[in-house]
Amino acid sequence: MDMDGTIADFENHFLRIWMQRYPCRRAIMVADRTMHHVREEYPRGFRDDIDQIMREEGFFLNIPPIPGAIGTLQDLAEGYDLWICTKQLAGSKYCRDEKLKWVQKHLGNAWTNRVIITEDKTTH
C-alpha cells in the first residue's frame, strides 16, 4: 500500500502550507489537479518554493491522515499481510525518518517494520 495520498493526506497538507505561505499566488485545489506530482501542476518558476516546502523539517511528520484511512488499513491488516511502500523525496534530509515516525505515531511501533522506503516504486 502506498503512503502519500492513500493513508497520509499529502496533497491537502501541501495545499494548506502553500496557501498560508503564498496567499497572493494561485493555489490549485486537489479536485482541480490534472497532474500526478504537485511540482508539475504549478508554473516552473514556483518549483523551488514547492521543493522548499516539501523538504522542510516537519513536513512529512505533520501530514494528517486521510479520514478513515487508518481504521481501514488496520481492518485490512487483519486478513492480509499488508506493507507500506513509500518513496524517499530526493534531496530531503528529513523525509525518510519523518515517514517512519509518522507510521509509528499513527499506526504504532509494529508497523514501522512493515515499511519499505525506496527511491523507485516501479518494477523493472
PDB file of C-alpha atoms in Angstrom:
ATOM      1  CA  MET A   1       0.000   0.000   0.000  1.00  0.00           C
ATOM      2  CA  ASP A   2       1.244   3.468  -0.830  1.00  0.00           C
ATOM      3  CA  MET A   3       1.530   6.042   1.937  1.00  0.00           C
ATOM      4  CA  ASP A   4       1.151   9.537   0.455  1.00  0.00           C
ATOM      5  CA  GLY A   5      -2.322  10.111  -0.895  1.00  0.00           C
ATOM      6  CA  THR A   6      -3.571   6.765   0.416  1.00  0.00           C
ATOM      7  CA  ILE A   7      -3.252   6.988   4.193  1.00  0.00           C
ATOM      8  CA  ALA A   8      -1.373  10.301   4.559  1.00  0.00           C
ATOM      9  CA  ASP A   9      -3.114  13.404   3.171  1.00  0.00           C
ATOM     10  CA  PHE A  10      -0.043  14.774   1.390  1.00  0.00           C
ATOM     11  CA  GLU A  11      -1.942  16.863  -1.173  1.00  0.00           C
ATOM     12  CA  ASN A  12      -4.137  18.834   1.230  1.00  0.00           C
ATOM     13  CA  HIS A  13      -1.244  19.259   3.667  1.00  0.00           C
ATOM     14  CA  PHE A  14       0.895  20.802   0.933  1.00  0.00           C
ATOM     15  CA  LEU A  15      -2.006  22.971  -0.247  1.00  0.00           C
ATOM     16  CA  ARG A  16      -2.636  24.394   3.246  1.00  0.00           C
ATOM     17  CA  ILE A  17       1.016  25.343   3.634  1.00  0.00           C
ATOM     18  CA  TRP A  18       1.144  26.812   0.117  1.00  0.00           C
ATOM     19  CA  MET A  19      -1.920  28.973   0.725  1.00  0.00           C
ATOM     20  CA  GLN A  20      -0.594  30.203   4.085  1.00  0.00           C
ATOM     21  CA  ARG A  21       2.860  30.967   2.773  1.00  0.00           C
ATOM     22  CA  TYR A  22       1.867  32.399  -0.613  1.00  0.00           C
ATOM     23  CA  PRO A  23      -1.636  33.885  -0.242  1.00  0.00           C
ATOM     24  CA  CYS A  24      -1.254  36.016  -3.369  1.00  0.00           C
ATOM     25  CA  ARG A  25      -0.251  33.119  -5.609  1.00  0.00           C
ATOM     26  CA  ARG A  26      -2.677  30.853  -7.360  1.00  0.00           C
ATOM     27  CA  ALA A  27      -3.404  27.683  -5.421  1.00  0.00           C
ATOM     28  CA  ILE A  28      -4.613  24.614  -7.274  1.00  0.00           C
ATOM     29  CA  MET A  29      -7.269  22.754  -5.334  1.00  0.00           C
ATOM     30  CA  VAL A  30      -6.828  18.996  -5.131  1.00  0.00           C
ATOM     31  CA  ALA A  31     -10.070  18.384  -7.052  1.00  0.00           C
ATOM     32  CA  ASP A  32      -8.754  20.575  -9.896  1.00  0.00           C
ATOM     33  CA  ARG A  33      -5.388  18.832 -10.216  1.00  0.00           C
ATOM     34  CA  THR A  34      -4.615  17.186 -13.531  1.00  0.00           C
ATOM     35  CA  MET A  35      -1.020  16.028 -12.927  1.00  0.00           C
ATOM     36  CA  HIS A  36       0.250  13.304 -10.612  1.00  0.00           C
ATOM     37  CA  HIS A  37       3.048  15.345  -8.991  1.00  0.00           C
ATOM     38  CA  VAL A  38       2.364  18.694  -7.376  1.00  0.00           C
ATOM     39  CA  ARG A  39       5.558  20.169  -8.899  1.00  0.00           C
ATOM     40  CA  GLU A  40       4.210  19.575 -12.402  1.00  0.00           C
ATOM     41  CA  GLU A  41       0.945  21.345 -11.678  1.00  0.00           C
ATOM     42  CA  TYR A  42       2.404  24.776 -10.898  1.00  0.00           C
ATOM     43  CA  PRO A  43       4.464  27.103 -13.116  1.00  0.00           C
ATOM     44  CA  ARG A  44       8.163  26.244 -13.340  1.00  0.00           C
ATOM     45  CA  GLY A  45       9.026  29.481 -11.541  1.00  0.00           C
ATOM     46  CA  PHE A  46       7.371  28.126  -8.381  1.00  0.00           C
ATOM     47  CA  ARG A  47       9.255  24.816  -8.256  1.00  0.00           C
ATOM     48  CA  ASP A  48      11.975  25.994  -5.863  1.00  0.00           C
ATOM     49  CA  ASP A  49       9.302  27.189  -3.439  1.00  0.00           C
ATOM     50  CA  ILE A  50       7.420  23.897  -3.759  1.00  0.00           C
ATOM     51  CA  ASP A  51      10.622  21.940  -3.138  1.00  0.00           C
ATOM     52  CA  GLN A  52      11.435  24.082  -0.118  1.00  0.00           C
ATOM     53  CA  ILE A  53       8.065  23.319   1.492  1.00  0.00           C
ATOM     54  CA  MET A  54       8.383  19.577   0.931  1.00  0.00           C
ATOM     55  CA  ARG A  55      11.984  19.434   2.146  1.00  0.00           C
ATOM     56  CA  GLU A  56      11.400  21.345   5.376  1.00  0.00           C
ATOM     57  CA  GLU A  57      11.772  19.662   8.714  1.00  0.00           C
ATOM     58  CA  GLY A  58       8.366  18.584   9.938  1.00  0.00           C
ATOM     59  CA  PHE A  59       6.636  18.493   6.555  1.00  0.00           C
ATOM     60  CA  PHE A  60       6.224  14.714   6.356  1.00  0.00           C
ATOM     61  CA  LEU A  61       5.829  14.176  10.091  1.00  0.00           C
ATOM     62  CA  ASN A  62       2.913  16.611  10.261  1.00  0.00           C
ATOM     63  CA  ILE A  63       0.856  15.317   7.338  1.00  0.00           C
ATOM     64  CA  PRO A  64      -2.587  14.444   8.696  1.00  0.00           C
ATOM     65  CA  PRO A  65      -4.008  11.008   7.984  1.00  0.00           C
ATOM     66  CA  ILE A  66      -6.764  10.765   5.403  1.00  0.00           C
ATOM     67  CA  PRO A  67     -10.027  10.482   7.340  1.00  0.00           C
ATOM     68  CA  GLY A  68     -10.943   6.831   7.819  1.00  0.00           C
ATOM     69  CA  ALA A  69      -7.725   5.516   6.271  1.00  0.00           C
ATOM     70  CA  ILE A  70      -6.016   4.371   9.465  1.00  0.00           C
ATOM     71  CA  GLY A  71      -9.011   2.320  10.611  1.00  0.00           C
ATOM     72  CA  THR A  72      -9.456   0.832   7.163  1.00  0.00           C
ATOM     73  CA  LEU A  73      -5.782  -0.123   6.963  1.00  0.00           C
ATOM     74  CA  GLN A  74      -5.937  -1.770  10.385  1.00  0.00           C
ATOM     75  CA  ASP A  75      -9.084  -3.664   9.398  1.00  0.00           C
ATOM     76  CA  LEU A  76      -7.470  -4.894   6.172  1.00  0.00           C
ATOM     77  CA  ALA A  77      -4.352  -5.969   8.059  1.00  0.00           C
ATOM     78  CA  GLU A  78      -6.453  -8.493   9.997  1.00  0.00           C
ATOM     79  CA  GLY A  79      -6.892 -10.590   6.847  1.00  0.00           C
ATOM     80  CA  TYR A  80      -3.912  -9.623   4.690  1.00  0.00           C
ATOM     81  CA  ASP A  81      -0.158  -9.263   5.025  1.00  0.00           C
ATOM     82  CA  LEU A  82      -0.007  -5.539   4.327  1.00  0.00           C
ATOM     83  CA  TRP A  83       3.099  -3.443   3.861  1.00  0.00           C
ATOM     84  CA  ILE A  84       3.512   0.275   3.281  1.00  0.00           C
ATOM     85  CA  CYS A  85       5.685   1.219   0.318  1.00  0.00           C
ATOM     86  CA  THR A  86       6.683   4.854   0.040  1.00  0.00           C
ATOM     87  CA  LYS A  87       9.168   6.899  -1.886  1.00  0.00           C
ATOM     88  CA  GLN A  88      12.026   8.889  -0.422  1.00  0.00           C
ATOM     89  CA  LEU A  89      11.892  12.508  -1.582  1.00  0.00           C
ATOM     90  CA  ALA A  90      15.188  13.235  -3.324  1.00  0.00           C
ATOM     91  CA  GLY A  91      17.124  15.991  -1.620  1.00  0.00           C
ATOM     92  CA  SER A  92      15.208  15.799   1.658  1.00  0.00           C
ATOM     93  CA  LYS A  93      17.241  15.014   4.738  1.00  0.00           C
ATOM     94  CA  TYR A  94      14.063  14.639   6.828  1.00  0.00           C
ATOM     95  CA  CYS A  95      11.708  12.617   4.621  1.00  0.00           C
ATOM     96  CA  ARG A  96      12.813   9.081   5.466  1.00  0.00           C
ATOM     97  CA  ASP A  97      12.934   9.465   9.239  1.00  0.00           C
ATOM     98  CA  GLU A  98       9.748  11.524   9.345  1.00  0.00           C
ATOM     99  CA  LYS A  99       7.803   8.973   7.323  1.00  0.00           C
ATOM    100  CA  LEU A 100       8.833   6.245   9.774  1.00  0.00           C
ATOM    101  CA  LYS A 101       7.900   8.466  12.724  1.00  0.00           C
ATOM    102  CA  TRP A 102       4.555   9.204  11.037  1.00  0.00           C
ATOM    103  CA  VAL A 103       3.822   5.486  10.765  1.00  0.00           C
ATOM    104  CA  GLN A 104       4.813   4.967  14.391  1.00  0.00           C
ATOM    105  CA  LYS A 105       2.636   7.897  15.522  1.00  0.00           C
ATOM    106  CA  HIS A 106      -0.484   6.884  13.581  1.00  0.00           C
ATOM    107  CA  LEU A 107      -0.193   3.083  13.351  1.00  0.00           C
ATOM    108  CA  GLY A 108       2.114   2.045  16.184  1.00  0.00           C
ATOM    109  CA  ASN A 109       5.604   0.603  16.563  1.00  0.00           C
ATOM    110  CA  ALA A 110       4.810  -2.747  14.937  1.00  0.00           C
ATOM    111  CA  TRP A 111       4.007  -1.061  11.631  1.00  0.00           C
ATOM    112  CA  THR A 112       7.475   0.514  11.355  1.00  0.00           C
ATOM    113  CA  ASN A 113       8.764  -2.961  10.488  1.00  0.00           C
ATOM    114  CA  ARG A 114       6.269  -3.108   7.614  1.00  0.00           C
ATOM    115  CA  VAL A 115       7.502  -0.017   5.773  1.00  0.00           C
ATOM    116  CA  ILE A 116       9.521  -0.112   2.578  1.00  0.00           C
ATOM    117  CA  ILE A 117      11.157   3.204   1.694  1.00  0.00           C
ATOM    118  CA  THR A 118      12.571   3.264  -1.806  1.00  0.00           C
ATOM    119  CA  GLU A 119      13.803   5.603  -4.499  1.00  0.00           C
ATOM    120  CA  ASP A 120      11.717   3.871  -7.171  1.00  0.00           C
ATOM    121  CA  LYS A 121       8.385   2.070  -6.666  1.00  0.00           C
ATOM    122  CA  THR A 122       8.258   0.697 -10.189  1.00  0.00           C
ATOM    123  CA  THR A 123       9.342  -2.782 -11.198  1.00  0.00           C
ATOM    124  CA  HIS A 124      11.795  -3.369 -13.995  1.00  0.00           C
TER     125      HIS A 124
END
